[in-house]
Amino acid sequence: MFTTEVAAFGQRTNFEDLDRNIEWERAARILDLDPRMVRRLHKPRMECVSRQECVAGVASLYVAAGPRNCGETVATIALESGIGAHDVCERERELQLELALAEVHENSAVIGVQLPSAGMTEQEMWELARQCVPIVSRVLGNTRLVPGDICSAAFANWMAHEAAQYGVKLNAPKIEPEKYCAQRHQSIAESVVQLSAMGLQEKGKKLRGARATVIGLDRMAWKCMQTMHDTGVLMVAVADESGAVIRKAGIDVPPLLQHLESGGLLAEYTDAEHALHSEALAVDVDMLLLGARETEITENNSATVGASIVIEGRSKGLDSGASDALNERGVLVVPNRLTRYLQVREEFVHRRPDAGLHGNQGELLKSAWQGIATIRERHGLALPTATLLLALQRLAENDRTSHP
């Protein structure tokens, strides 16, 4: 059985935890934000900690929620062995910013399930999902679950099925987990291509014929590579933890992806010159996509980056020192919260049971880019900082409507 404890969130955090690129106090001054709104964002509404013993150890449930209005709550759900209360708190703050940036007006929450490092059996996972239902329902009310990967998608479906048995309203995506994740990857890939095109246009270049490097490979990065290839981008360098390959005349992407999908390592690929990871980072290209979940560029190695545009994938690929250093060199850094724009629109608008198409997604992303450009020009800010300011500006507008 779960034991439950409810407490305030946020004692371990400060403004630097929210975004390392700028001080939030400065952002509040620039935008003339209501301090009450900043406090509500900084400190999510509650923490719900529940623990359940299983054969492999102890599983824990954490829930963080933002300011609440009437209506349904939309909650992302993540199952990880290393996730904790602090991580869930940070993700909820980031989720509020992403929703505001994408002009999505929803109650938001983050559900984090910390799994034992030794793993759990399927039966234990199902039992864990069953135990989560009454707690999530009590804390969040009617909830629509937005999973982060295949494992959490299956978990969300189990929760929704169990909730129906008890008359609790928990909704989950009604498609197969593998297809659901493939759609997430496609949304990221479309954002990457559109943002690349707008960034290149700013530098007087075109997308077709542009040269690119991808650092860090997973299925999301594979989909980005395929989409970039289909739009005429020339892939000249690819790297992951096993090594790197470079071919200045262009890597033939379909055979490379076929090799990787069949279980082959990048270091085993034969139709390109093998190189060090650092050499791939330094190749002179128009754009560099950071597809890994880990930080790839730090202040220490930022001077070696050969790209004129650096695009973060779904995770932060560089630290704040690297972002500042690249900006000083004139390198355009596209932050991951902007890269996830179309994914957020897809998950939080298009998949609502009552939702139709809410505008052209490409035009909405272009509008966000133009809004960010206005802030950059007005205040002399780097793209990541200006993106944060636009998100805060939109969040403040939502807050003024909800809390007049």
Short mmCIF file of N, CA and C in Angstrom, two decimals, residues 1 126-127 129-135 137 142 158-170:
data_model
loop_
_atom_site.label_atom_id
_atom_site.label_comp_id
_atom_site.label_asym_id
_atom_site.label_seq_id
_atom_site.Cartn_x
_atom_site.Cartn_y
_atom_site.Cartn_z
N MET A 1 0.83 -1.20 0.00
CA MET A 1 0.00 0.00 0.00
C MET A 1 0.87 1.25 0.00
N TRP A 126 1.66 -2.74 -13.06
CA TRP A 126 0.20 -2.60 -13.14
C TRP A 126 -0.37 -2.27 -11.76
N GLU A 127 0.12 -2.95 -10.73
CA GLU A 127 -0.35 -2.68 -9.37
C GLU A 127 0.00 -1.26 -8.95
N ALA A 129 0.34 1.33 -10.99
CA ALA A 129 -0.58 2.21 -11.71
C ALA A 129 -1.95 2.24 -11.01
N ARG A 130 -2.41 1.09 -10.55
CA ARG A 130 -3.70 1.01 -9.86
C ARG A 130 -3.68 1.83 -8.58
N GLN A 131 -2.57 1.76 -7.84
CA GLN A 131 -2.46 2.49 -6.58
C GLN A 131 -2.36 4.01 -6.81
N CYS A 132 -1.85 4.42 -7.98
CA CYS A 132 -1.70 5.85 -8.26
C CYS A 132 -3.03 6.54 -8.52
N VAL A 133 -4.01 5.79 -9.01
CA VAL A 133 -5.26 6.39 -9.48
C VAL A 133 -5.97 7.25 -8.43
N PRO A 134 -6.28 6.72 -7.24
CA PRO A 134 -7.01 7.57 -6.29
C PRO A 134 -6.22 8.78 -5.82
N ILE A 135 -4.88 8.66 -5.74
CA ILE A 135 -4.07 9.79 -5.29
C ILE A 135 -4.06 10.89 -6.33
N SER A 137 -6.23 11.39 -8.70
CA SER A 137 -7.58 11.93 -8.81
C SER A 137 -7.87 12.90 -7.68
N ASN A 142 -10.23 15.82 -12.39
CA ASN A 142 -10.27 15.27 -13.75
C ASN A 142 -8.96 15.59 -14.46
N TRP A 158 -2.83 2.03 -18.34
CA TRP A 158 -3.26 1.20 -17.21
C TRP A 158 -4.01 2.04 -16.19
N MET A 159 -3.48 3.24 -15.92
CA MET A 159 -4.15 4.14 -14.97
C MET A 159 -5.55 4.49 -15.46
N ALA A 160 -5.67 4.84 -16.73
CA ALA A 160 -6.97 5.23 -17.28
C ALA A 160 -7.96 4.06 -17.22
N HIS A 161 -7.48 2.87 -17.52
CA HIS A 161 -8.35 1.68 -17.47
C HIS A 161 -8.83 1.43 -16.05
N GLU A 162 -7.92 1.54 -15.09
CA GLU A 162 -8.28 1.29 -13.69
C GLU A 162 -9.22 2.37 -13.18
N ALA A 163 -8.99 3.62 -13.63
CA ALA A 163 -9.85 4.71 -13.18
C ALA A 163 -11.30 4.49 -13.58
N ALA A 164 -11.50 3.92 -14.77
CA ALA A 164 -12.85 3.66 -15.25
C ALA A 164 -13.59 2.69 -14.33
N GLN A 165 -12.84 1.77 -13.71
CA GLN A 165 -13.45 0.81 -12.81
C GLN A 165 -14.00 1.48 -11.55
N TYR A 166 -13.40 2.63 -11.18
CA TYR A 166 -13.79 3.33 -9.96
C TYR A 166 -14.61 4.59 -10.24
N GLY A 167 -14.93 4.83 -11.52
CA GLY A 167 -15.69 6.02 -11.86
C GLY A 167 -14.88 7.30 -11.80
N VAL A 168 -13.55 7.19 -11.84
CA VAL A 168 -12.67 8.35 -11.82
C VAL A 168 -12.33 8.72 -13.26
N LYS A 169 -12.25 10.02 -13.56
CA LYS A 169 -11.99 10.47 -14.93
C LYS A 169 -10.51 10.75 -15.12
N LEU A 170 -9.80 9.77 -15.67
CA LEU A 170 -8.41 9.94 -16.09
C LEU A 170 -8.33 9.51 -17.55
#
